[in-house]
Coordinates of C-alpha atoms in Angstrom, one line a residue:
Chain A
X915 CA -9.2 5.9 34.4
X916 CA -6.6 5.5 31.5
X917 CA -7.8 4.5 27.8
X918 CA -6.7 2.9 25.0
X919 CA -7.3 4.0 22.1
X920 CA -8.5 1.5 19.5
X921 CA -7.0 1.9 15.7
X922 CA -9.6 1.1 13.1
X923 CA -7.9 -2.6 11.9
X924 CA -9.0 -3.3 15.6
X925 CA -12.6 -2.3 15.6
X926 CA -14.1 -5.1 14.1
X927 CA -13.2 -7.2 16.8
X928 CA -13.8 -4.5 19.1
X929 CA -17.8 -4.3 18.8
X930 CA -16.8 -1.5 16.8
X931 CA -15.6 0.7 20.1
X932 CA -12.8 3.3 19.7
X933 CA -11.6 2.8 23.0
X934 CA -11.1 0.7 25.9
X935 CA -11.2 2.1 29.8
X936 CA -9.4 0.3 32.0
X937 CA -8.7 0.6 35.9
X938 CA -5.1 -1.0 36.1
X939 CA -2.1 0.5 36.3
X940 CA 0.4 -0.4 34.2
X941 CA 0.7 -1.1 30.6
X942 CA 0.9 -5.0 30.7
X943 CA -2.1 -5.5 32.8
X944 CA -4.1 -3.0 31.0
X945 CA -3.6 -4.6 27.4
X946 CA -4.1 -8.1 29.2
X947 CA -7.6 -7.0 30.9
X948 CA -8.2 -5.4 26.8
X949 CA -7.7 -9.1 25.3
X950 CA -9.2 -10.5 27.6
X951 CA -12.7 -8.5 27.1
X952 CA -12.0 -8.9 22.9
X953 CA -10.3 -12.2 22.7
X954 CA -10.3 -11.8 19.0
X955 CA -7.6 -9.0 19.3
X956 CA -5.2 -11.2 20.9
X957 CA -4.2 -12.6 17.9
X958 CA -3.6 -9.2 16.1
X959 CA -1.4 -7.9 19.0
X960 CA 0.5 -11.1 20.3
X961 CA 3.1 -13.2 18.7
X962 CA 3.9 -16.9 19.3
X963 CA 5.7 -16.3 22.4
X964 CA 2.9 -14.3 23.8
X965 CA 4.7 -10.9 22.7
X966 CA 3.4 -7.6 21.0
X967 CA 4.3 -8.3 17.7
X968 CA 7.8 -6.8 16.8
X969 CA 6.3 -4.1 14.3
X970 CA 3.7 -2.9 16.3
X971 CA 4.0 0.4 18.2
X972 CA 3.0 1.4 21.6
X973 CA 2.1 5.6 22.5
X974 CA 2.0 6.9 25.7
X975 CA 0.4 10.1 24.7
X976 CA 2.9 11.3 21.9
X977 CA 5.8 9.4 23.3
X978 CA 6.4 5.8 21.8
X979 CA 7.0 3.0 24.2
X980 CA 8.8 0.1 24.2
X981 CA 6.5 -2.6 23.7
X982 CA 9.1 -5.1 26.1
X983 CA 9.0 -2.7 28.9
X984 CA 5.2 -2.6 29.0
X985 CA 5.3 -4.5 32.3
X986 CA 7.2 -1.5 34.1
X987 CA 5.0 1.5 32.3
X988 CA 2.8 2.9 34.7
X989 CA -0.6 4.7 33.8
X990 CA -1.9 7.0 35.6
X991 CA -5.7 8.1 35.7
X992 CA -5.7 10.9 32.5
X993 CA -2.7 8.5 30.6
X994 CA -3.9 7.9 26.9
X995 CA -2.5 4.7 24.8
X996 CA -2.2 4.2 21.4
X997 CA -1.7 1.1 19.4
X998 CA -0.5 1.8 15.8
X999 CA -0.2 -0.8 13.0
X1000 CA 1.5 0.2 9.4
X1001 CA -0.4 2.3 7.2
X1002 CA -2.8 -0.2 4.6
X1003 CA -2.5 1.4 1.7
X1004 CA -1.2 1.5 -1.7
X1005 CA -0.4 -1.2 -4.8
Chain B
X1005 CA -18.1 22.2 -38.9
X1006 CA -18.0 19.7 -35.4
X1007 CA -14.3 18.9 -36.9
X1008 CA -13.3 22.9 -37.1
X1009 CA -14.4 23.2 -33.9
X1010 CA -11.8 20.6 -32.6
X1011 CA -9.6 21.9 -34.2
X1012 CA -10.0 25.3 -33.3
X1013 CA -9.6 25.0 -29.9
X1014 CA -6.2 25.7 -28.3
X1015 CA -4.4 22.9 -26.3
X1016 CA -3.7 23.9 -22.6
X1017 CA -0.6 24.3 -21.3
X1018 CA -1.2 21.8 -18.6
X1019 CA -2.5 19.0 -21.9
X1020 CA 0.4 19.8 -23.6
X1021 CA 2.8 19.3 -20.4
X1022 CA 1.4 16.3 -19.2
X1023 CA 2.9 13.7 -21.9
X1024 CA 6.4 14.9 -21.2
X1025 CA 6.7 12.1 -18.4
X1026 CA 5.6 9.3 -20.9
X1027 CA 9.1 7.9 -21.5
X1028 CA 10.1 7.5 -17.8
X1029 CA 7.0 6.4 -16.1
X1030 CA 6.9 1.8 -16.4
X1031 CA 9.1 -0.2 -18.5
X1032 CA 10.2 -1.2 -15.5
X1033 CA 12.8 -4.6 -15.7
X1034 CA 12.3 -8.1 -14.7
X1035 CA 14.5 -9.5 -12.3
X1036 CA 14.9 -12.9 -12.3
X1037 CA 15.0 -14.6 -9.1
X1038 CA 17.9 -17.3 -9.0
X1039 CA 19.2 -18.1 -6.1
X1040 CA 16.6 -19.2 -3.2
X1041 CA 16.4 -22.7 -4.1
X1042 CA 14.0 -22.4 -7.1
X1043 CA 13.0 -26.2 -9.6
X1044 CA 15.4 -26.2 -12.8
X1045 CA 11.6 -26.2 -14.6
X1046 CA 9.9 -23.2 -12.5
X1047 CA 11.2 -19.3 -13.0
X1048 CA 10.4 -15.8 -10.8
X1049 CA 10.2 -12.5 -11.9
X1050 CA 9.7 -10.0 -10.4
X1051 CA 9.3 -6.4 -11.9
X1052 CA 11.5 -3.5 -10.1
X1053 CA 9.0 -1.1 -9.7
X1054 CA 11.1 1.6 -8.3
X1055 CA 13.1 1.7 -11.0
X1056 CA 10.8 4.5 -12.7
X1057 CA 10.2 8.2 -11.9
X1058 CA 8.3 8.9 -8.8
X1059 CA 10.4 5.5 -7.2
X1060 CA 7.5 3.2 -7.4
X1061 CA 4.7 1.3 -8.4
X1062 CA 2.8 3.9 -7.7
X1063 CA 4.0 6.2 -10.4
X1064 CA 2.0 4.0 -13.2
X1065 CA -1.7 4.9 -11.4
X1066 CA -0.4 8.4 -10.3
X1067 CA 0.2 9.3 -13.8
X1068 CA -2.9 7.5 -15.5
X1069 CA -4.9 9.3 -13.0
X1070 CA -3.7 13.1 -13.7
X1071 CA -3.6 12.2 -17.7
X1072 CA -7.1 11.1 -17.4
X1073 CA -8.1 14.0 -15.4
X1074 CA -6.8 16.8 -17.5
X1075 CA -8.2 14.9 -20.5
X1076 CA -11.5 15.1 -18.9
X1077 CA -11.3 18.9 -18.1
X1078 CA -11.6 17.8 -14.2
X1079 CA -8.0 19.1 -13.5
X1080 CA -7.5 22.4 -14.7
X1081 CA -4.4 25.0 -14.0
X1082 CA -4.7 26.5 -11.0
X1083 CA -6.7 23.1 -9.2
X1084 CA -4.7 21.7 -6.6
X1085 CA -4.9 17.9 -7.1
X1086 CA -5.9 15.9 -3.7
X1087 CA -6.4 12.6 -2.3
X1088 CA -5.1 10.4 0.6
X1089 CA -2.3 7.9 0.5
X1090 CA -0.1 5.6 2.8
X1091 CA 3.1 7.0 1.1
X1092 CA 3.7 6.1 -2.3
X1093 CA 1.2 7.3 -4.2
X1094 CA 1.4 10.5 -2.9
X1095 CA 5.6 10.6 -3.5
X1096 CA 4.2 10.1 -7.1
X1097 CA 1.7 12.8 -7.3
X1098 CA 3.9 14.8 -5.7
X1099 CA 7.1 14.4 -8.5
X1100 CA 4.7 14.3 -11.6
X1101 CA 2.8 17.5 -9.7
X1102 CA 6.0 19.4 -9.4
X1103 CA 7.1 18.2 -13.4
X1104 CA 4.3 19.6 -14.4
X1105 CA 3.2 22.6 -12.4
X1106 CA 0.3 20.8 -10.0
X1107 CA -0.2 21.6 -6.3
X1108 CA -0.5 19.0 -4.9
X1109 CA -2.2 18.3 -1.2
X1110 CA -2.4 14.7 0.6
X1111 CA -4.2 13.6 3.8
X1112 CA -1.8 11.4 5.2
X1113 CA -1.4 9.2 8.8
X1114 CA 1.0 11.0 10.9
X1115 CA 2.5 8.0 11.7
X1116 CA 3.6 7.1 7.7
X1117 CA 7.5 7.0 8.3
X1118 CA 9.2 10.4 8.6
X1119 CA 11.7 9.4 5.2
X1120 CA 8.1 9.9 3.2
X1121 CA 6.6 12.7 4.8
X1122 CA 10.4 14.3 4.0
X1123 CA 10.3 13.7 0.4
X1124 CA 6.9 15.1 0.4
X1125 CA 7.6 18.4 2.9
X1126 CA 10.7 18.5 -0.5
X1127 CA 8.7 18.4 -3.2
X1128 CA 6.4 21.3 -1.9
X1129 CA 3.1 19.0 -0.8
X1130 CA 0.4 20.7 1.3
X1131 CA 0.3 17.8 3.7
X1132 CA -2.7 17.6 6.1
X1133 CA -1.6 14.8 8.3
X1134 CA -4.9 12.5 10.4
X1135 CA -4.7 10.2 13.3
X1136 CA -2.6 7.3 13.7
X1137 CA -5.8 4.8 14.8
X1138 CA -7.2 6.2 11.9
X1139 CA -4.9 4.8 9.1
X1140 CA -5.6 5.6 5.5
X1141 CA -9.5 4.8 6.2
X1142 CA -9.4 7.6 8.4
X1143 CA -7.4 9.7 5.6
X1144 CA -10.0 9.2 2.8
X1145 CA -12.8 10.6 4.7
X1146 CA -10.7 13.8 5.9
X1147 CA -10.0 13.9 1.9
X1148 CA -13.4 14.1 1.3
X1149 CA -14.3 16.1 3.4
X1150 CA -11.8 18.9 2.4
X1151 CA -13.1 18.2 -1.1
X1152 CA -17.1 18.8 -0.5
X1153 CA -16.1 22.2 1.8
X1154 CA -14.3 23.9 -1.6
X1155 CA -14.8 21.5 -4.6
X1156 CA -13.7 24.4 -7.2
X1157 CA -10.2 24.5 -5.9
X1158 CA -9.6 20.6 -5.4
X1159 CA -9.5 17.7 -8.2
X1160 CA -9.9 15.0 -5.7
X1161 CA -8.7 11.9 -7.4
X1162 CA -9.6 9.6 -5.2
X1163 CA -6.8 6.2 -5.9
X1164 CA -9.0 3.5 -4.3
X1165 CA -12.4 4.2 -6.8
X1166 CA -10.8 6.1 -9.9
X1167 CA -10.9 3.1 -12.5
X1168 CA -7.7 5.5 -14.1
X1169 CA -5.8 3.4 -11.1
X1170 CA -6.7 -0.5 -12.1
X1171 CA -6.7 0.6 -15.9
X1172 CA -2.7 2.2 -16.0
X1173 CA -1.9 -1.2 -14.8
X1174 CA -4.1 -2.9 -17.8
X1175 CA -2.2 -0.7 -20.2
X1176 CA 1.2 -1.1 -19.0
X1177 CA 2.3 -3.5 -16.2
X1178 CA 0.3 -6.4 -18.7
X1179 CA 1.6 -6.0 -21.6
X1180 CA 5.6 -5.7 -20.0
X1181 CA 5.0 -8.7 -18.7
X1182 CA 3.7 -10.6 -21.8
X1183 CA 6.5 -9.2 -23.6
X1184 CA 9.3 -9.3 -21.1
X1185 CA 8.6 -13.5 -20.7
X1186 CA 8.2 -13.9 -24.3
X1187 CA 4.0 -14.4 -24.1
X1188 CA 5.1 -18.0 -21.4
X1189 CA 3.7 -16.2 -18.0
X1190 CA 1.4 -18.7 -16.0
X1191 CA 1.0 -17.2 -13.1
X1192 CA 0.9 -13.5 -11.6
X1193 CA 1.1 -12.8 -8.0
X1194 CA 0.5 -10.0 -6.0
X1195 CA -0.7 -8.2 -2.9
X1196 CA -3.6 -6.3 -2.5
X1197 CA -3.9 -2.2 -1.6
X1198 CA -5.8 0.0 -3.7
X1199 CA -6.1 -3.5 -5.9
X1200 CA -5.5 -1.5 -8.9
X1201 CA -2.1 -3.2 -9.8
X1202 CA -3.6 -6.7 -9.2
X1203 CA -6.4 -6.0 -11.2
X1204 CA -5.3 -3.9 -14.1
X1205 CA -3.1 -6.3 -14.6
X1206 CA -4.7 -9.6 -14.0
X1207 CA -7.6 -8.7 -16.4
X1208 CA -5.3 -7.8 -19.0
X1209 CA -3.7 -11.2 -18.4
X1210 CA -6.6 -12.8 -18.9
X1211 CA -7.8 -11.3 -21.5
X1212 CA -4.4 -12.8 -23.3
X1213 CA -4.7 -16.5 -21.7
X1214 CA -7.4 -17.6 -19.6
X1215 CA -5.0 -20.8 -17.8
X1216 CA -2.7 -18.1 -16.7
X1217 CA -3.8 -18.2 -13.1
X1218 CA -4.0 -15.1 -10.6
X1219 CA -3.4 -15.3 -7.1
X1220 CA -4.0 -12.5 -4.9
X1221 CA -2.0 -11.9 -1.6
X1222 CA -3.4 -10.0 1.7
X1223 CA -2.0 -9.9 5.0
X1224 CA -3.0 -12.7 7.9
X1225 CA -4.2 -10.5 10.1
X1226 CA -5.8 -7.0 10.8
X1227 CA -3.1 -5.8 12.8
X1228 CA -0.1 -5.6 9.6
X1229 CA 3.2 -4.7 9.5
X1230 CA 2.7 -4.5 5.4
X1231 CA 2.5 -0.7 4.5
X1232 CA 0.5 -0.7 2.0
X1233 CA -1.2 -4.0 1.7
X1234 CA -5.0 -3.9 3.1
X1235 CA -6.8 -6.7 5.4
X1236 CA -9.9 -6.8 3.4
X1237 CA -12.2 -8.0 5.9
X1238 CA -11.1 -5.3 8.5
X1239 CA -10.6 -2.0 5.9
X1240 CA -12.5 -0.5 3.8
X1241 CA -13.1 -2.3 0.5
X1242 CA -11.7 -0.2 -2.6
X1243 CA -14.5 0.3 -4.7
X1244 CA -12.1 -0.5 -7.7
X1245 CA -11.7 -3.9 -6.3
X1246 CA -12.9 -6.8 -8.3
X1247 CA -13.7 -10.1 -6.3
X1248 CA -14.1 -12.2 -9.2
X1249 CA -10.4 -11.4 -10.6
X1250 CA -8.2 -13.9 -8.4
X1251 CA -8.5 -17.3 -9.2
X1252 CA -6.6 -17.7 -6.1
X1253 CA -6.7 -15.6 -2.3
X1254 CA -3.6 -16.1 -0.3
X1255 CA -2.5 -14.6 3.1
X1256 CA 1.4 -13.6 3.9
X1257 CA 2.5 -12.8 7.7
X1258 CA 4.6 -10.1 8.4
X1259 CA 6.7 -12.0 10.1
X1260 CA 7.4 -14.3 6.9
X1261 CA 7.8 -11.1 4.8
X1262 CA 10.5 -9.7 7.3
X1263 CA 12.4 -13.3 6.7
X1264 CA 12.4 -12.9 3.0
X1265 CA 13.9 -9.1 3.2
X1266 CA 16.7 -10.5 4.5
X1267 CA 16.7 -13.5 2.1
X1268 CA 15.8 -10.9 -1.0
X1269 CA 19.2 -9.4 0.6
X1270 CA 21.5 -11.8 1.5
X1271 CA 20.7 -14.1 -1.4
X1272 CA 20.1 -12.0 -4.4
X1273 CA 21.5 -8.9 -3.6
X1274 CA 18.2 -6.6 -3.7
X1275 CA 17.0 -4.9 -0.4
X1276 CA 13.0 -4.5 -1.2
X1277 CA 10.3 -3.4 0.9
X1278 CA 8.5 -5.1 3.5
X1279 CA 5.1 -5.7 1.1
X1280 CA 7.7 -6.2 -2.0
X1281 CA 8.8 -9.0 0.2
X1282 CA 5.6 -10.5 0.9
X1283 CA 4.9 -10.7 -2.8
X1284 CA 8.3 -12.7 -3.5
X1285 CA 7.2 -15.0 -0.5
X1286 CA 4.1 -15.4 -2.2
X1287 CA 5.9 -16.6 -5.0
X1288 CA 8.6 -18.9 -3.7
X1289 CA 5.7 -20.6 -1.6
X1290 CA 3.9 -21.1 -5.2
X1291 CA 7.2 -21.7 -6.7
X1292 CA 7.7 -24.9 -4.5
X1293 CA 4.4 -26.1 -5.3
X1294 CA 4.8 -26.3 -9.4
X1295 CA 6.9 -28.7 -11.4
X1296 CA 7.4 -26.0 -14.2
X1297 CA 5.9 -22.9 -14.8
X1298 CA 6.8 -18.9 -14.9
X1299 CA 5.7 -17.1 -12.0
X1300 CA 5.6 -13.5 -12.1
X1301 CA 5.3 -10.8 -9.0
X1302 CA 6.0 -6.8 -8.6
X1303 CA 8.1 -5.5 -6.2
X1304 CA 6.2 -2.0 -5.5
X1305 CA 9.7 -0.5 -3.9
X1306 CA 12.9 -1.0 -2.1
X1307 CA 13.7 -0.7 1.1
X1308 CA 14.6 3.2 0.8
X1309 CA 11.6 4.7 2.8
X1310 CA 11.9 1.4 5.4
X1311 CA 14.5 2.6 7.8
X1312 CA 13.0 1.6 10.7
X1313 CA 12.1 -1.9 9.8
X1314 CA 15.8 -2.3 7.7
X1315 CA 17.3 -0.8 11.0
X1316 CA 15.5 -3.5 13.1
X1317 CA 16.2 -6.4 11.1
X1318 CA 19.7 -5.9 9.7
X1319 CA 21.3 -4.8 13.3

């Protein structure tokens, strides 16, 4: 089963889980069965036009993704995804 | 004899080193913003923050923090200091650490931008480097954590509770800007991270001139594209942070603060950060609302340490 891992911003909506199993298999479907249990992340991941939001970035393991192509991204059972906002920080 | 005693005692190298920075840390200018369809009646300012040693905001609590610190006795020769940042703070410990002969280790996201974790690998920091998901959260408790398992060898200073961060701001950034607008501010604008800038230098404000009104800015949503602005609902709450400072709570998007980078650009010739350009969309969207008044934001840094967004949005 692949996972995606959950960053912290994320959690709240999340009931606090750090990560989400999913049985599909690519990425498209899998982040669309992840809103769909936590509607409240929708928001936080999609844009206007129903896009990931242009600054956010998608991991395949260590490799970054592009977010447009999520449709054609297989996972396969052991594949790990992480969604990574900017850093909060700082002023 | 408690005076002899004072005087008796020999200043350490690391005291007498650590005011040698004095004259290059603030006094930073104020721009003023002309040309993005602004009332006759209304002025922005904003403050170019990078214009200092260390290349940001940042520099002003950096500094306070260490001063306070060796004052104190907490950080001595030898004591490497620590704590976790998104970026900027740390490029600040890290140039006043190598001025002044202090290690200097940060538990930073791996995913900060590789231009920051350069200028850090340069200046010599001991980087311990946490989990993307994590964010800075994650980064303060690995901090910690390194500090409770060897506390003789760390100072950790700790940016989001040391009340050295909120109170450089109070003896600095408010007084510029009472002096650099000739005492007519009304309003001061800014985003919150640590919250030490906003309230530093709101209090100080107020403290001046009650009617000068504060607005605070955070991002929309949890999921930000504002390095180091903080969704207070969703992060941690800095324990420096004071609720009851902001007249005002605003929210910016990150979409809107990509728009004004290329307006701060295009228009007025200054390419600013992403959260630099959230604060000057703060500010024109206040600035559209008054019929006169003098508005005044920071701009924490430029776009230097940006090049991914700069590279996606001026293709």
């Amino acid at each position: 089963m692949a996972r995606i891992i959950i960053p912290t911003p994320l959690r709240k909506y999340t009931d606090q889980n750090r990560q989400f199993e999913t049985q599909q298999d690519t990425l498209s479907a899998a982040i669309e069965q992840f809103i769909e249990k936590y509607p409240d992340v929708k928001q936080n991941l999609l844009d206007d036009n129903g896009n990931i939001r242009s600054y956010i970035k998608l991991y395949i393991g260590n490799e970054e993704v592009s977010p447009a192509e999520n449709g054609s991204i297989e996972l396969k059972e052991d594949t790990e995804v992480s969604i990574v906002p900017a850093i909060a920080g700082g002023c | 004899m408690k005076t002899l005693d004072i005087i008796s005692q020999p200043e350490s190298p690391l005291t007498k080193k650590s005011t040698k920075l004095d004259s290059f840390v603030g006094n930073t200018p104020l721009y003023p913003i002309q040309n993005l369809d602004i009332k006759e009646d209304v002025k922005v300012f904003a403050k170019l923050e990078w214009q200092q040693f260390g290349g940001s905001v940042k520099t002003r609590a950096a500094y306070r923090i260490i001063q306070d610190a060796i004052e104190r006795g907490e950080l001595t020769e030898g004591k490497h200091l620590l704590d976790a940042s998104s970026g900027n703070t740390g490029i600040a410990y890290a140039h006043i650490g190598a001025a002044l002969g202090i290690p200097v280790t940060l538990c930073l996201p791996e995913n900060a931008s590789e231009e920051r974790k350069q200028i850090l690998r340069s200046l010599d920091v001991n980087l311990k480097l946490t989990s993307r998901a994590g964010g800075t959260d994650e980064a303060q408790e690995v901090a910690k954590e390194i500090y409770e398992q060897n506390p003789s060898q760390y100072y950790y200073a700790d940016q989001y509770s040391n009340p050295s961060n909120w109170k450089a701001h109070y003896d600095t950034t408010g007084p510029e800007i009472l002096d650099q607008t000739n005492y007519d501010v009304t309003h001061f604008i800014a985003g919150l991270g640590t919250t030490g800038t906003f309230t530093g230098t709101g209090r100080f404000l107020k403290t001046y001139k009650q009617e000068i009104e504060l607005i605070a800015l955070q991002p929309d949503i949890a999921m930000h594209g504002l390095e180091g602005w903080k969704h207070l609902e969703t992060a941690h709450t800095p324990a420096i942070f004071d609720d009851s400072v902001a007249d005002v709570m605003q929210t910016v998007s990150t979409e809107e603060a990509h728009e004004t980078m290329k307006l701060a650009a295009q228009k007025e010739g200054l390419l600013i950060s992403p959260s630099s350009a959230a604060n000057l969309a703060g500010a024109l969207r206040l600035a559209r609302q008054l019929e006169e008044g003098t508005i005044v934001t920071l701009f924490p840094d430029d776009s230097s340490k940006y090049g991914e967004v700069t590279n996606q949005l001026f293709k």
